[in-house]
C-alpha atoms as a printed R data frame, in Angstrom:
    type eleno elety resid chain resno      x      y       z
1   ATOM     1    CA   MET     A     1  3.702 33.107  10.493
2   ATOM     2    CA   GLU     A     2  3.913 34.449   7.004
3   ATOM     3    CA   ILE     A     3  4.955 32.743   3.716
4   ATOM     4    CA   ARG     A     4  6.764 34.663   1.045
5   ATOM     5    CA   LYS     A     5  8.956 33.817  -1.923
6   ATOM     6    CA   ALA     A     6 12.612 33.487  -0.903
7   ATOM     7    CA   LYS     A     7 15.101 36.017  -2.185
8   ATOM     8    CA   THR     A     8 18.800 35.738  -2.808
9   ATOM     9    CA   ASP     A     9 19.425 37.903   0.226
10  ATOM    10    CA   ASP     A    10 17.899 35.035   2.314
11  ATOM    11    CA   ILE     A    11 20.569 32.528   1.270
12  ATOM    12    CA   SER     A    12 22.591 32.681   4.499
13  ATOM    13    CA   ALA     A    13 19.522 32.075   6.682
14  ATOM    14    CA   ILE     A    14 18.428 29.243   4.328
15  ATOM    15    CA   MET     A    15 21.948 27.583   4.665
16  ATOM    16    CA   ARG     A    16 21.847 27.958   8.414
17  ATOM    17    CA   ILE     A    17 18.421 26.245   8.571
18  ATOM    18    CA   ARG     A    18 19.674 23.512   6.183
19  ATOM    19    CA   ASP     A    19 22.578 22.839   8.514
20  ATOM    20    CA   ILE     A    20 20.285 22.609  11.559
21  ATOM    21    CA   ALA     A    21 17.960 20.209   9.625
22  ATOM    22    CA   LYS     A    22 20.857 17.954   8.641
23  ATOM    23    CA   LYS     A    23 22.016 17.794  12.229
24  ATOM    24    CA   ARG     A    24 18.472 16.854  13.304
25  ATOM    25    CA   MET     A    25 18.283 14.154  10.700
26  ATOM    26    CA   ARG     A    26 21.515 12.609  11.900
27  ATOM    27    CA   SER     A    27 20.440 12.689  15.508
28  ATOM    28    CA   ASP     A    28 17.244 10.979  14.445
29  ATOM    29    CA   GLY     A    29 19.289  8.263  12.824
30  ATOM    30    CA   ASN     A    30 18.681  9.407   9.272
31  ATOM    31    CA   MET     A    31 22.184  9.132   7.960
32  ATOM    32    CA   ASN     A    32 21.462  8.836   4.274
33  ATOM    33    CA   GLN     A    33 19.438 11.946   3.361
34  ATOM    34    CA   TRP     A    34 20.771 15.362   2.576
35  ATOM    35    CA   ILE     A    35 24.371 14.089   2.668
36  ATOM    36    CA   GLY     A    36 27.483 15.942   1.654
37  ATOM    37    CA   SER     A    37 26.783 19.469   0.390
38  ATOM    38    CA   TYR     A    38 23.140 18.603  -0.633
39  ATOM    39    CA   PRO     A    39 21.125 20.653  -0.849
40  ATOM    40    CA   SER     A    40 23.724 23.132  -2.081
41  ATOM    41    CA   GLU     A    41 23.679 26.872  -2.076
42  ATOM    42    CA   GLU     A    42 23.603 26.657  -5.865
43  ATOM    43    CA   LEU     A    43 20.503 24.570  -5.874
44  ATOM    44    CA   PHE     A    44 18.756 26.976  -3.473
45  ATOM    45    CA   LEU     A    45 19.774 29.929  -5.673
46  ATOM    46    CA   SER     A    46 18.325 28.116  -8.640
47  ATOM    47    CA   ASP     A    47 15.115 27.397  -6.759
48  ATOM    48    CA   ILE     A    48 14.910 31.125  -5.887
49  ATOM    49    CA   GLU     A    49 15.542 32.162  -9.397
50  ATOM    50    CA   GLU     A    50 12.874 29.821 -10.704
51  ATOM    51    CA   GLY     A    51 10.439 31.278  -8.038
52  ATOM    52    CA   ASN     A    52  9.945 27.944  -6.344
53  ATOM    53    CA   LEU     A    53 11.548 28.489  -2.897
54  ATOM    54    CA   TYR     A    54  9.458 29.882  -0.092
55  ATOM    55    CA   ALA     A    55 10.465 31.279   3.260
56  ATOM    56    CA   ILE     A    56  8.326 30.952   6.374
57  ATOM    57    CA   THR     A    57  8.891 33.900   8.574
58  ATOM    58    CA   ASP     A    58  7.793 35.104  12.080
59  ATOM    59    CA   GLY     A    59  8.474 38.708  13.055
60  ATOM    60    CA   GLY     A    60 10.484 39.126   9.934
61  ATOM    61    CA   THR     A    61 12.801 36.254  10.790
62  ATOM    62    CA   ILE     A    62 13.127 33.227   8.536
63  ATOM    63    CA   HIS     A    63 12.499 30.137  10.497
64  ATOM    64    CA   ALA     A    64 11.782 27.607   7.697
65  ATOM    65    CA   PHE     A    65 11.818 27.155   3.950
66  ATOM    66    CA   PHE     A    66 10.303 24.848   1.401
67  ATOM    67    CA   TYR     A    67 10.281 24.206  -2.375
68  ATOM    68    CA   PHE     A    68  6.866 24.197  -4.050
69  ATOM    69    CA   ALA     A    69  6.226 23.866  -7.701
70  ATOM    70    CA   ILE     A    70  3.188 23.029  -9.780
71  ATOM    71    CA   GLY     A    71  3.642 20.653 -12.735
72  ATOM    72    CA   ILE     A    72  5.048 17.292 -13.473
73  ATOM    73    CA   GLU     A    73  7.855 16.094 -11.219
74  ATOM    74    CA   PRO     A    74 10.154 13.922 -13.348
75  ATOM    75    CA   SER     A    75 10.975 11.553 -10.522
76  ATOM    76    CA   TYR     A    76  7.248 10.640 -10.212
77  ATOM    77    CA   TRP     A    77  7.056  9.165 -13.764
78  ATOM    78    CA   ASN     A    78  5.935  5.852 -12.474
79  ATOM    79    CA   LEU     A    79  3.055  7.447 -10.571
80  ATOM    80    CA   PRO     A    80  0.814  8.914 -13.308
81  ATOM    81    CA   THR     A    81 -2.211 11.031 -12.551
82  ATOM    82    CA   ASP     A    82 -4.910 12.622 -14.698
83  ATOM    83    CA   ARG     A    83 -4.714 16.043 -13.045
84  ATOM    84    CA   GLU     A    84 -2.156 18.813 -12.464
85  ATOM    85    CA   TYR     A    85 -0.355 18.590  -9.122
86  ATOM    86    CA   GLY     A    86  1.933 20.421  -6.911
87  ATOM    87    CA   THR     A    87  5.104 19.055  -5.288
88  ATOM    88    CA   ILE     A    88  6.843 20.020  -1.992
89  ATOM    89    CA   HIS     A    89 10.533 19.291  -1.654
90  ATOM    90    CA   ARG     A    90 13.389 20.504   0.544
91  ATOM    91    CA   ILE     A    91 11.376 21.616   3.585
92  ATOM    92    CA   ALA     A    92 13.273 22.455   6.690
93  ATOM    93    CA   SER     A    93 12.988 24.394   9.916
94  ATOM    94    CA   ASP     A    94 15.282 25.876  12.577
95  ATOM    95    CA   GLY     A    95 12.983 24.299  15.310
96  ATOM    96    CA   GLU     A    96 11.867 27.695  16.539
97  ATOM    97    CA   ILE     A    97  8.304 27.440  15.169
98  ATOM    98    CA   ARG     A    98  5.798 24.624  15.009
99  ATOM    99    CA   ASN     A    99  3.626 23.123  12.286
100 ATOM   100    CA   VAL     A   100  5.956 24.041   9.428
101 ATOM   101    CA   LEU     A   101  4.824 21.194   7.153
102 ATOM   102    CA   ARG     A   102  1.159 21.878   7.934
103 ATOM   103    CA   THR     A   103  1.808 25.578   7.070
104 ATOM   104    CA   ALA     A   104  3.496 24.638   3.763
105 ATOM   105    CA   VAL     A   105  0.841 22.106   2.909
106 ATOM   106    CA   ASP     A   106 -2.016 24.515   3.605
107 ATOM   107    CA   TYR     A   107 -0.315 27.224   1.481
108 ATOM   108    CA   ALA     A   108  0.128 24.700  -1.415
109 ATOM   109    CA   MET     A   109 -3.357 23.249  -1.167
110 ATOM   110    CA   GLU     A   110 -4.856 26.728  -1.828
111 ATOM   111    CA   LYS     A   111 -3.195 26.492  -5.266
112 ATOM   112    CA   VAL     A   112 -3.675 22.868  -6.301
113 ATOM   113    CA   SER     A   113 -6.195 20.102  -5.647
114 ATOM   114    CA   LEU     A   114 -3.541 17.348  -5.629
115 ATOM   115    CA   LEU     A   115 -0.245 17.709  -3.753
116 ATOM   116    CA   ARG     A   116  2.663 15.293  -3.655
117 ATOM   117    CA   ILE     A   117  5.678 14.925  -1.389
118 ATOM   118    CA   ASP     A   118  8.365 12.277  -0.978
119 ATOM   119    CA   THR     A   119 10.922 11.438   1.718
120 ATOM   120    CA   HIS     A   120 13.681  9.034   2.579
121 ATOM   121    CA   ARG     A   121 12.786  5.663   4.139
122 ATOM   122    CA   ASP     A   122 14.990  6.700   7.136
123 ATOM   123    CA   ASN     A   123 13.214  9.977   7.780
124 ATOM   124    CA   LYS     A   124 10.734  8.762  10.311
125 ATOM   125    CA   ARG     A   125 10.086 12.322  11.603
126 ATOM   126    CA   MET     A   126  8.942 13.398   8.226
127 ATOM   127    CA   GLN     A   127  6.884 10.367   7.502
128 ATOM   128    CA   HIS     A   128  5.007 10.958  10.791
129 ATOM   129    CA   GLN     A   129  4.386 14.660   9.882
130 ATOM   130    CA   ILE     A   130  3.288 13.719   6.347
131 ATOM   131    CA   ALA     A   131  0.668 11.251   7.845
132 ATOM   132    CA   LYS     A   132 -0.535 13.939  10.331
133 ATOM   133    CA   CYS     A   133 -1.122 16.285   7.317
134 ATOM   134    CA   GLY     A   134 -3.461 13.780   5.644
135 ATOM   135    CA   PHE     A   135 -1.227 12.461   2.902
136 ATOM   136    CA   VAL     A   136 -1.580  8.841   1.792
137 ATOM   137    CA   PHE     A   137  1.268  6.571   0.596
138 ATOM   138    CA   ILE     A   138  1.127  6.061  -3.219
139 ATOM   139    CA   GLY     A   139  4.338  4.228  -4.049
140 ATOM   140    CA   ILE     A   140  8.110  4.167  -4.222
141 ATOM   141    CA   ILE     A   141  9.963  6.474  -6.639
142 ATOM   142    CA   HIS     A   142 13.623  6.762  -7.590
143 ATOM   143    CA   LEU     A   143 15.050 10.221  -7.869
144 ATOM   144    CA   ILE     A   144 16.107 11.187 -11.441
145 ATOM   145    CA   SER     A   145 19.152 12.893 -10.075
146 ATOM   146    CA   ASP     A   146 20.893  9.850  -8.414
147 ATOM   147    CA   GLY     A   147 18.467  6.916  -8.475
148 ATOM   148    CA   THR     A   148 17.914  6.745  -4.746
149 ATOM   149    CA   GLU     A   149 14.627  5.447  -3.403
150 ATOM   150    CA   ARG     A   150 12.074  7.646  -1.766
151 ATOM   151    CA   LEU     A   151  8.542  7.073  -0.391
152 ATOM   152    CA   CYS     A   152  6.008  9.062  -2.164
153 ATOM   153    CA   TYR     A   153  2.639 10.400  -0.761
154 ATOM   154    CA   GLN     A   154 -0.184 12.510  -2.010
155 ATOM   155    CA   LYS     A   155 -3.094 14.510  -0.694
156 ATOM   156    CA   ARG     A   156 -6.245 15.488  -2.506
157 ATOM   157    CA   LYS     A   157 -8.734 18.175  -1.825
């Protein structure tokens, strides 16, 4: 597997993977995360333009993507820290490769000593994967965009 910055040419693959992930969430009973058109093509294109969306490829085919940025995440305002951190958001896979979160976390931890991630309370699959990657629960946050609750975790080197 390889990780590279996503490009605008990747948008159709990203949207296909997003749709697969949304169906998986629904089949897992997670009915309240990634609803409607979220995450939208416009959001992904903005992530790409900012240089924060990454593609995980195998044999040249995109099988997963994730958002990764270093710096303050506004939704984490109630969880202060004394050091710079990275944040992973919007991670999804087509199910064709394994260890996608682990791959993204390992990539991010090469760049930061503190990494944060959040997920919806209904996303039991992601909560399990987050724990397997060594994150610890640090609190509840509310997204700046719409006020919805998320469980927030962090991992330190």
